[in-house]
mmCIF file of C-alpha atoms in Angstrom:
data_model
loop_
_atom_site.group_PDB
_atom_site.id
_atom_site.type_symbol
_atom_site.label_atom_id
_atom_site.label_comp_id
_atom_site.label_asym_id
_atom_site.label_seq_id
_atom_site.Cartn_x
_atom_site.Cartn_y
_atom_site.Cartn_z
ATOM 1 C CA UNK A 1 6.257 -3.103 -5.157
ATOM 2 C CA UNK A 2 2.701 -3.578 -3.961
ATOM 3 C CA UNK A 3 -0.089 -1.128 -4.805
ATOM 4 C CA UNK A 4 -2.303 0.514 -2.196
ATOM 5 C CA UNK A 5 -6.088 0.838 -2.092
ATOM 6 C CA UNK A 6 -8.382 2.858 0.165
ATOM 7 C CA UNK A 7 -10.145 0.865 2.883
ATOM 8 C CA UNK A 8 -13.851 1.546 2.544
ATOM 9 C CA UNK A 9 -15.031 5.130 2.661
ATOM 10 C CA UNK A 10 -12.014 6.168 4.728
ATOM 11 C CA UNK A 11 -8.673 7.838 4.201
ATOM 12 C CA UNK A 12 -6.715 4.740 5.213
ATOM 13 C CA UNK A 13 -4.691 3.062 2.488
ATOM 14 C CA UNK A 14 -3.728 -0.614 2.751
ATOM 15 C CA UNK A 15 -1.605 -2.818 0.532
ATOM 16 C CA UNK A 16 -3.864 -4.655 -1.910
ATOM 17 C CA UNK A 17 -1.930 -7.795 -1.016
ATOM 18 C CA UNK A 18 -1.994 -8.073 2.772
ATOM 19 C CA UNK A 19 0.072 -10.602 4.708
ATOM 20 C CA UNK A 20 -1.951 -12.903 6.961
ATOM 21 C CA UNK A 21 -0.658 -15.368 9.554
ATOM 22 C CA UNK A 22 -3.739 -17.525 10.196
ATOM 23 C CA UNK A 23 -2.313 -20.973 9.464
ATOM 24 C CA UNK A 24 1.366 -20.373 9.986
ATOM 25 C CA UNK A 25 2.658 -18.284 12.872
ATOM 26 C CA UNK A 26 2.741 -19.979 16.244
ATOM 27 C CA UNK A 27 1.559 -23.348 14.959
ATOM 28 C CA UNK A 28 2.468 -24.681 11.527
ATOM 29 C CA UNK A 29 5.762 -22.841 10.990
ATOM 30 C CA UNK A 30 8.710 -22.382 13.327
ATOM 31 C CA UNK A 31 9.130 -18.841 14.630
ATOM 32 C CA UNK A 32 12.404 -18.188 12.790
ATOM 33 C CA UNK A 33 10.817 -19.092 9.457
ATOM 34 C CA UNK A 34 7.722 -17.014 10.262
ATOM 35 C CA UNK A 35 9.846 -13.977 11.088
ATOM 36 C CA UNK A 36 11.905 -14.409 7.914
ATOM 37 C CA UNK A 37 8.693 -14.548 5.869
ATOM 38 C CA UNK A 38 7.376 -11.328 7.399
ATOM 39 C CA UNK A 39 10.698 -9.633 6.660
ATOM 40 C CA UNK A 40 10.423 -10.800 3.039
ATOM 41 C CA UNK A 41 6.911 -9.362 2.857
ATOM 42 C CA UNK A 42 8.232 -6.023 4.095
ATOM 43 C CA UNK A 43 11.081 -6.125 1.580
ATOM 44 C CA UNK A 44 8.571 -6.740 -1.216
ATOM 45 C CA UNK A 45 6.486 -3.700 -0.252
ATOM 46 C CA UNK A 46 3.732 -5.205 1.908
ATOM 47 C CA UNK A 47 2.944 -2.953 4.865
ATOM 48 C CA UNK A 48 -0.462 -4.356 5.901
ATOM 49 C CA UNK A 49 -0.587 -7.380 8.225
ATOM 50 C CA UNK A 50 -3.662 -9.327 9.343
ATOM 51 C CA UNK A 51 -3.833 -11.575 12.396
ATOM 52 C CA UNK A 52 -6.307 -12.513 15.167
ATOM 53 C CA UNK A 53 -6.221 -13.257 18.861
ATOM 54 C CA UNK A 54 -7.519 -16.789 18.245
ATOM 55 C CA UNK A 55 -4.789 -17.770 15.789
ATOM 56 C CA UNK A 56 -2.660 -20.413 17.541
ATOM 57 C CA UNK A 57 -4.548 -19.393 20.714
ATOM 58 C CA UNK A 58 -2.921 -15.909 20.815
ATOM 59 C CA UNK A 59 0.597 -17.053 19.821
ATOM 60 C CA UNK A 60 0.297 -15.713 16.259
ATOM 61 C CA UNK A 61 -0.021 -12.115 17.475
ATOM 62 C CA UNK A 62 3.152 -12.475 19.548
ATOM 63 C CA UNK A 63 5.103 -13.942 16.633
ATOM 64 C CA UNK A 64 3.962 -11.098 14.372
ATOM 65 C CA UNK A 65 5.096 -8.573 16.987
ATOM 66 C CA UNK A 66 8.547 -10.193 17.101
ATOM 67 C CA UNK A 67 8.739 -10.095 13.308
ATOM 68 C CA UNK A 68 7.812 -6.394 13.145
ATOM 69 C CA UNK A 69 10.161 -5.332 15.936
ATOM 70 C CA UNK A 70 12.254 -2.354 14.909
ATOM 71 C CA UNK A 71 9.918 -1.266 12.113
ATOM 72 C CA UNK A 72 8.503 2.262 12.068
ATOM 73 C CA UNK A 73 5.008 1.753 13.538
ATOM 74 C CA UNK A 74 3.476 4.597 11.529
ATOM 75 C CA UNK A 75 4.517 2.882 8.291
ATOM 76 C CA UNK A 76 2.550 -0.278 9.102
ATOM 77 C CA UNK A 77 -1.135 -1.167 9.016
ATOM 78 C CA UNK A 78 -1.815 -3.857 11.627
ATOM 79 C CA UNK A 79 -5.182 -5.638 11.690
ATOM 80 C CA UNK A 80 -6.412 -8.073 14.314
ATOM 81 C CA UNK A 81 -9.723 -9.708 15.164
ATOM 82 C CA UNK A 82 -11.822 -10.781 18.142
ATOM 83 C CA UNK A 83 -14.621 -13.308 18.675
ATOM 84 C CA UNK A 84 -13.327 -16.889 18.798
ATOM 85 C CA UNK A 85 -12.308 -18.472 22.122
ATOM 86 C CA UNK A 86 -8.967 -17.575 23.696
ATOM 87 C CA UNK A 87 -7.306 -18.559 26.959
ATOM 88 C CA UNK A 88 -9.042 -21.269 29.006
ATOM 89 C CA UNK A 89 -12.197 -20.810 26.881
ATOM 90 C CA UNK A 90 -14.531 -19.926 29.709
ATOM 91 C CA UNK A 91 -18.064 -18.555 29.178
ATOM 92 C CA UNK A 92 -16.830 -14.992 28.611
ATOM 93 C CA UNK A 93 -13.629 -15.851 26.720
ATOM 94 C CA UNK A 94 -15.286 -15.457 23.329
ATOM 95 C CA UNK A 95 -18.038 -13.589 21.512
ATOM 96 C CA UNK A 96 -18.625 -9.856 21.091
ATOM 97 C CA UNK A 97 -19.796 -8.865 24.553
ATOM 98 C CA UNK A 98 -18.499 -5.609 25.992
ATOM 99 C CA UNK A 99 -16.466 -7.598 28.507
ATOM 100 C CA UNK A 100 -14.755 -9.744 25.896
ATOM 101 C CA UNK A 101 -14.160 -6.882 23.441
ATOM 102 C CA UNK A 102 -12.473 -4.638 26.003
ATOM 103 C CA UNK A 103 -10.405 -7.487 27.420
ATOM 104 C CA UNK A 104 -9.690 -8.665 23.884
ATOM 105 C CA UNK A 105 -8.253 -5.386 22.618
ATOM 106 C CA UNK A 106 -6.068 -5.009 25.713
ATOM 107 C CA UNK A 107 -4.699 -8.518 25.275
ATOM 108 C CA UNK A 108 -4.050 -8.026 21.574
ATOM 109 C CA UNK A 109 -2.231 -4.720 22.119
ATOM 110 C CA UNK A 110 -0.019 -6.322 24.750
ATOM 111 C CA UNK A 111 0.874 -9.270 22.516
ATOM 112 C CA UNK A 112 1.365 -7.082 19.441
ATOM 113 C CA UNK A 113 3.504 -4.679 21.476
ATOM 114 C CA UNK A 114 1.736 -1.621 20.123
ATOM 115 C CA UNK A 115 -0.413 1.188 21.528
ATOM 116 C CA UNK A 116 -3.071 0.771 18.840
ATOM 117 C CA UNK A 117 -4.165 -1.368 15.915
ATOM 118 C CA UNK A 118 -5.118 0.202 12.640
ATOM 119 C CA UNK A 119 -8.119 -2.088 12.163
ATOM 120 C CA UNK A 120 -10.013 -4.061 14.831
ATOM 121 C CA UNK A 121 -12.431 -6.608 13.413
ATOM 122 C CA UNK A 122 -15.351 -8.653 14.735
ATOM 123 C CA UNK A 123 -14.227 -12.123 13.641
ATOM 124 C CA UNK A 124 -17.839 -13.326 13.298
ATOM 125 C CA UNK A 125 -21.322 -12.053 14.126
ATOM 126 C CA UNK A 126 -22.440 -12.755 17.697
ATOM 127 C CA UNK A 127 -26.117 -13.757 17.819
ATOM 128 C CA UNK A 128 -26.071 -13.904 21.628
ATOM 129 C CA UNK A 129 -24.947 -10.326 22.271
ATOM 130 C CA UNK A 130 -27.107 -7.310 21.380
ATOM 131 C CA UNK A 131 -25.560 -5.550 18.394
ATOM 132 C CA UNK A 132 -25.963 -2.233 20.247
ATOM 133 C CA UNK A 133 -23.681 -3.509 23.028
ATOM 134 C CA UNK A 134 -21.045 -4.664 20.543
ATOM 135 C CA UNK A 135 -21.021 -1.440 18.543
ATOM 136 C CA UNK A 136 -20.936 0.740 21.686
ATOM 137 C CA UNK A 137 -17.879 -1.177 22.883
ATOM 138 C CA UNK A 138 -16.223 -0.679 19.486
ATOM 139 C CA UNK A 139 -17.011 3.034 19.695
ATOM 140 C CA UNK A 140 -15.351 3.225 23.107
ATOM 141 C CA UNK A 141 -12.275 1.368 21.822
ATOM 142 C CA UNK A 142 -11.954 3.912 19.011
ATOM 143 C CA UNK A 143 -12.378 6.842 21.404
ATOM 144 C CA UNK A 144 -9.709 5.365 23.666
ATOM 145 C CA UNK A 145 -7.334 5.401 20.696
ATOM 146 C CA UNK A 146 -6.795 1.637 20.855
ATOM 147 C CA UNK A 147 -8.139 1.076 17.322
ATOM 148 C CA UNK A 148 -8.245 3.575 14.485
ATOM 149 C CA UNK A 149 -10.844 1.789 12.368
ATOM 150 C CA UNK A 150 -13.433 -0.930 12.896
ATOM 151 C CA UNK A 151 -14.263 -3.823 10.588
ATOM 152 C CA UNK A 152 -16.035 -7.168 10.694
ATOM 153 C CA UNK A 153 -15.585 -10.612 9.175
ATOM 154 C CA UNK A 154 -18.107 -12.839 7.395
ATOM 155 C CA UNK A 155 -21.129 -10.667 8.154
ATOM 156 C CA UNK A 156 -24.226 -10.905 5.973
ATOM 157 C CA UNK A 157 -25.611 -7.962 4.014
ATOM 158 C CA UNK A 158 -28.292 -7.367 6.652
ATOM 159 C CA UNK A 159 -25.772 -7.503 9.492
ATOM 160 C CA UNK A 160 -23.508 -5.048 7.680
ATOM 161 C CA UNK A 161 -26.415 -2.651 7.186
ATOM 162 C CA UNK A 162 -27.438 -2.776 10.842
ATOM 163 C CA UNK A 163 -23.846 -2.446 12.075
ATOM 164 C CA UNK A 164 -23.173 0.456 9.721
ATOM 165 C CA UNK A 165 -26.258 2.347 10.918
ATOM 166 C CA UNK A 166 -25.261 1.945 14.564
ATOM 167 C CA UNK A 167 -21.663 2.964 13.902
ATOM 168 C CA UNK A 168 -22.864 6.201 12.315
ATOM 169 C CA UNK A 169 -25.083 6.927 15.324
ATOM 170 C CA UNK A 170 -22.139 6.278 17.649
ATOM 171 C CA UNK A 171 -19.745 8.502 15.738
ATOM 172 C CA UNK A 172 -17.392 6.048 14.072
ATOM 173 C CA UNK A 173 -17.170 4.251 10.765
ATOM 174 C CA UNK A 174 -17.531 0.590 9.820
ATOM 175 C CA UNK A 175 -15.021 0.362 6.983
ATOM 176 C CA UNK A 176 -14.465 -3.289 6.121
ATOM 177 C CA UNK A 177 -15.692 -6.868 5.995
ATOM 178 C CA UNK A 178 -13.399 -9.894 5.801
ATOM 179 C CA UNK A 179 -15.095 -12.752 3.919
ATOM 180 C CA UNK A 180 -13.801 -15.757 2.054
ATOM 181 C CA UNK A 181 -13.635 -14.928 -1.665
ATOM 182 C CA UNK A 182 -12.010 -16.511 -4.686
ATOM 183 C CA UNK A 183 -12.860 -17.494 -8.235
ATOM 184 C CA UNK A 184 -14.215 -20.739 -6.733
ATOM 185 C CA UNK A 185 -16.084 -19.165 -3.788
ATOM 186 C CA UNK A 186 -18.146 -16.184 -4.940
ATOM 187 C CA UNK A 187 -21.004 -16.130 -2.431
ATOM 188 C CA UNK A 188 -20.511 -12.472 -1.451
ATOM 189 C CA UNK A 189 -21.221 -11.179 -4.950
ATOM 190 C CA UNK A 190 -25.017 -11.453 -4.766
ATOM 191 C CA UNK A 191 -25.790 -9.430 -1.637
ATOM 192 C CA UNK A 192 -22.734 -8.557 0.457
ATOM 193 C CA UNK A 193 -20.805 -6.676 -2.227
ATOM 194 C CA UNK A 194 -23.720 -4.529 -3.516
ATOM 195 C CA UNK A 195 -24.671 -3.614 0.065
ATOM 196 C CA UNK A 196 -21.046 -2.838 0.928
ATOM 197 C CA UNK A 197 -20.636 -0.623 -2.129
ATOM 198 C CA UNK A 198 -23.723 1.315 -1.079
ATOM 199 C CA UNK A 199 -22.474 1.749 2.500
ATOM 200 C CA UNK A 200 -18.810 2.527 1.754
ATOM 201 C CA UNK A 201 -17.467 -0.769 3.112
ATOM 202 C CA UNK A 202 -14.561 -2.630 1.482
ATOM 203 C CA UNK A 203 -13.797 -6.339 1.495
ATOM 204 C CA UNK A 204 -10.485 -7.682 2.809
ATOM 205 C CA UNK A 205 -10.748 -11.217 1.508
ATOM 206 C CA UNK A 206 -9.227 -14.415 2.830
ATOM 207 C CA UNK A 207 -8.371 -17.576 0.900
ATOM 208 C CA UNK A 208 -8.135 -15.854 -2.513
ATOM 209 C CA UNK A 209 -6.320 -18.965 -3.819
ATOM 210 C CA UNK A 210 -9.027 -21.293 -2.442
ATOM 211 C CA UNK A 211 -6.578 -22.802 0.057
ATOM 212 C CA UNK A 212 -4.054 -23.285 -2.738
ATOM 213 C CA UNK A 213 -6.334 -25.138 -5.145
ATOM 214 C CA UNK A 214 -6.203 -22.281 -7.665
ATOM 215 C CA UNK A 215 -2.428 -22.639 -7.936
ATOM 216 C CA UNK A 216 -3.076 -25.816 -9.933
ATOM 217 C CA UNK A 217 -0.830 -27.970 -7.771
ATOM 218 C CA UNK A 218 -3.598 -30.467 -6.998
ATOM 219 C CA UNK A 219 -4.166 -32.740 -9.993
ATOM 220 C CA UNK A 220 -7.424 -34.675 -10.497
ATOM 221 C CA UNK A 221 -7.011 -38.366 -9.769
ATOM 222 C CA UNK A 222 -3.467 -37.893 -8.462
ATOM 223 C CA UNK A 223 -2.051 -38.360 -4.930
ATOM 224 C CA UNK A 224 -1.921 -35.251 -2.786
ATOM 225 C CA UNK A 225 1.501 -33.540 -2.842
ATOM 226 C CA UNK A 226 3.534 -34.284 0.282
ATOM 227 C CA UNK A 227 3.574 -31.415 2.763
ATOM 228 C CA UNK A 228 0.661 -29.634 1.065
ATOM 229 C CA UNK A 229 -2.172 -28.012 2.984
ATOM 230 C CA UNK A 230 -4.524 -30.814 1.966
ATOM 231 C CA UNK A 231 -2.425 -33.289 3.962
ATOM 232 C CA UNK A 232 -1.791 -31.104 7.016
ATOM 233 C CA UNK A 233 -4.376 -31.396 9.775
ATOM 234 C CA UNK A 234 -2.976 -28.268 11.450
ATOM 235 C CA UNK A 235 -2.786 -26.387 8.156
ATOM 236 C CA UNK A 236 -6.376 -26.266 6.999
ATOM 237 C CA UNK A 237 -7.020 -29.713 5.517
ATOM 238 C CA UNK A 238 -10.664 -29.522 6.638
ATOM 239 C CA UNK A 239 -11.132 -26.168 4.914
ATOM 240 C CA UNK A 240 -9.765 -27.377 1.587
ATOM 241 C CA UNK A 241 -11.933 -30.498 1.333
ATOM 242 C CA UNK A 242 -14.802 -28.673 -0.367
ATOM 243 C CA UNK A 243 -12.538 -27.879 -3.334
ATOM 244 C CA UNK A 244 -10.878 -31.281 -3.690
ATOM 245 C CA UNK A 245 -13.457 -32.953 -5.926
ATOM 246 C CA UNK A 246 -12.109 -34.179 -9.271
ATOM 247 C CA UNK A 247 -14.695 -32.054 -11.082
ATOM 248 C CA UNK A 248 -13.340 -28.915 -9.422
ATOM 249 C CA UNK A 249 -9.684 -29.845 -9.899
ATOM 250 C CA UNK A 250 -10.325 -30.598 -13.591
ATOM 251 C CA UNK A 251 -11.950 -27.185 -14.078
ATOM 252 C CA UNK A 252 -9.009 -25.466 -12.365
ATOM 253 C CA UNK A 253 -6.586 -27.093 -14.818
ATOM 254 C CA UNK A 254 -8.349 -25.168 -17.611
ATOM 255 C CA UNK A 255 -6.885 -21.990 -16.108
ATOM 256 C CA UNK A 256 -3.315 -22.977 -17.008
ATOM 257 C CA UNK A 257 -3.522 -21.990 -20.699
ATOM 258 C CA UNK A 258 -5.396 -18.812 -19.717
ATOM 259 C CA UNK A 259 -2.551 -17.849 -17.373
ATOM 260 C CA UNK A 260 0.063 -18.687 -20.006
ATOM 261 C CA UNK A 261 -1.805 -16.566 -22.540
ATOM 262 C CA UNK A 262 -1.720 -13.642 -20.113
ATOM 263 C CA UNK A 263 1.966 -14.212 -19.402
ATOM 264 C CA UNK A 264 1.447 -14.810 -15.669
ATOM 265 C CA UNK A 265 1.420 -17.738 -13.232
ATOM 266 C CA UNK A 266 -1.685 -19.498 -11.900
ATOM 267 C CA UNK A 267 -1.420 -17.874 -8.428
ATOM 268 C CA UNK A 268 -1.021 -14.447 -10.031
ATOM 269 C CA UNK A 269 -4.055 -15.113 -12.226
ATOM 270 C CA UNK A 270 -6.194 -16.078 -9.214
ATOM 271 C CA UNK A 271 -5.145 -13.013 -7.206
ATOM 272 C CA UNK A 272 -5.590 -10.664 -10.172
ATOM 273 C CA UNK A 273 -9.091 -12.105 -10.626
ATOM 274 C CA UNK A 274 -9.962 -11.229 -7.007
ATOM 275 C CA UNK A 275 -8.488 -7.728 -7.280
ATOM 276 C CA UNK A 276 -10.460 -7.141 -10.489
ATOM 277 C CA UNK A 277 -13.472 -6.530 -8.221
ATOM 278 C CA UNK A 278 -13.360 -2.827 -7.231
ATOM 279 C CA UNK A 279 -14.987 -3.539 -3.846
ATOM 280 C CA UNK A 280 -11.946 -5.579 -2.813
ATOM 281 C CA UNK A 281 -9.454 -3.453 -0.879
ATOM 282 C CA UNK A 282 -7.042 -6.302 -0.207
ATOM 283 C CA UNK A 283 -6.493 -10.008 -0.699
ATOM 284 C CA UNK A 284 -4.830 -11.768 2.233
ATOM 285 C CA UNK A 285 -1.891 -13.956 1.284
ATOM 286 C CA UNK A 286 0.201 -16.184 3.509
ATOM 287 C CA UNK A 287 3.379 -18.174 3.153
ATOM 288 C CA UNK A 288 5.337 -20.771 5.092
ATOM 289 C CA UNK A 289 8.607 -19.857 3.338
ATOM 290 C CA UNK A 290 9.894 -16.423 2.237
ATOM 291 C CA UNK A 291 10.434 -17.471 -1.394
ATOM 292 C CA UNK A 292 6.716 -18.259 -1.807
ATOM 293 C CA UNK A 293 5.971 -14.548 -1.665
ATOM 294 C CA UNK A 294 8.219 -13.689 -4.611
ATOM 295 C CA UNK A 295 5.699 -14.965 -7.144
ATOM 296 C CA UNK A 296 2.453 -13.947 -5.459
ATOM 297 C CA UNK A 297 3.330 -10.282 -4.869
ATOM 298 C CA UNK A 298 3.763 -9.829 -8.618
ATOM 299 C CA UNK A 299 -0.023 -10.083 -8.872
ATOM 300 C CA UNK A 300 -0.270 -6.527 -7.537
ATOM 301 C CA UNK A 301 -0.961 -4.181 -10.404
ATOM 302 C CA UNK A 302 -1.911 -6.894 -12.916
ATOM 303 C CA UNK A 303 -5.060 -5.820 -14.719
ATOM 304 C CA UNK A 304 -6.968 -8.603 -16.438
ATOM 305 C CA UNK A 305 -8.614 -7.646 -19.717
ATOM 306 C CA UNK A 306 -12.288 -8.440 -20.199
ATOM 307 C CA UNK A 307 -11.630 -11.505 -22.353
ATOM 308 C CA UNK A 308 -9.259 -13.060 -19.803
ATOM 309 C CA UNK A 309 -11.637 -12.356 -16.926
ATOM 310 C CA UNK A 310 -14.517 -13.902 -18.873
ATOM 311 C CA UNK A 311 -12.425 -16.942 -19.774
ATOM 312 C CA UNK A 312 -11.668 -17.602 -16.098
ATOM 313 C CA UNK A 313 -15.348 -17.333 -15.216
ATOM 314 C CA UNK A 314 -16.368 -19.646 -18.075
ATOM 315 C CA UNK A 315 -13.806 -22.269 -17.047
ATOM 316 C CA UNK A 316 -14.986 -22.331 -13.445
ATOM 317 C CA UNK A 317 -18.707 -21.720 -13.957
ATOM 318 C CA UNK A 318 -19.737 -25.367 -13.427
ATOM 319 C CA UNK A 319 -17.944 -25.631 -10.068
ATOM 320 C CA UNK A 320 -17.847 -22.108 -8.569
ATOM 321 C CA UNK A 321 -20.072 -21.603 -5.515
ATOM 322 C CA UNK A 322 -22.194 -18.478 -5.960
ATOM 323 C CA UNK A 323 -25.250 -18.995 -3.704
ATOM 324 C CA UNK A 324 -25.544 -15.901 -1.450
ATOM 325 C CA UNK A 325 -27.393 -18.021 1.119
ATOM 326 C CA UNK A 326 -24.008 -19.512 2.039
ATOM 327 C CA UNK A 327 -23.201 -16.240 3.831
ATOM 328 C CA UNK A 328 -25.869 -17.069 6.434
ATOM 329 C CA UNK A 329 -24.195 -20.289 7.587
ATOM 330 C CA UNK A 330 -20.809 -18.908 8.641
ATOM 331 C CA UNK A 331 -21.357 -17.370 12.080
ATOM 332 C CA UNK A 332 -22.259 -19.801 14.899
ATOM 333 C CA UNK A 333 -25.749 -19.347 16.293
ATOM 334 C CA UNK A 334 -24.448 -19.647 19.817
ATOM 335 C CA UNK A 335 -21.185 -19.262 21.737
ATOM 336 C CA UNK A 336 -20.699 -22.883 22.658
ATOM 337 C CA UNK A 337 -18.973 -23.448 25.996
#
């Protein structure tokens, strides 16, 4: 079964491996397969599920609702996000304005077939909307009982500090940030994590396997495996390109003997590395087939000893991205129409 961790400085517990449906539900995977995968996640002890209104242009939320039908709502932790364009993508169909936030939560609740979400997250920082307006709208959503907790995604240390201060003034708590984080992408360690630890904010991290590169299935100098994410334009091929250099793939192969020495698989090693960081509340995992989850969920509870953790870092040191300045390039400077 999957272990639980507290989300930020709150009383909410989430499964340290959280199921996410970014690249699968409503687009890459047929609905029947998506529903079967969610049922497998439930069977394996995962109770936390992450989605967003923009995934498959709202379809992913509906598929997740179908998959969770009949489950006891109180036994689930459902997260969704708002910011990216939805619908016809008009001038107010994205961003963090009061208008879009209030319309966004109502749309998400309808599609998810629930009265509330456990965590409502700002999918990016909105430079075109005053932060005060955004945080006031979040406060109202909490007071209306439509979201129990508020989080953000890919915010910088300074943005987290400003958002946290406003949330305290407005009587609610900013509990989480959802950044990309893996043994190959460590940009949050310099500023975001220390600031979050100070403020009582946890990370719920996406792409802990670096889009699958840390599984070791991509070999340097070899053709890409058929049906892999690197070959699927709908499945994140653009995202994975940064990790597909031979230098990176060669370094990743050095993890195989480290995993064997620890008696675990490469995916388990990568997830255990992420969860070794105490500021991480959860690592988001996905799957296109139910059987893929069997191996990955076994990472929950694995504790890497200091020598193994150091060996992973040494192997990837030449290729891991650690520059904290990378956190400033994630959110768009404008809401393009």
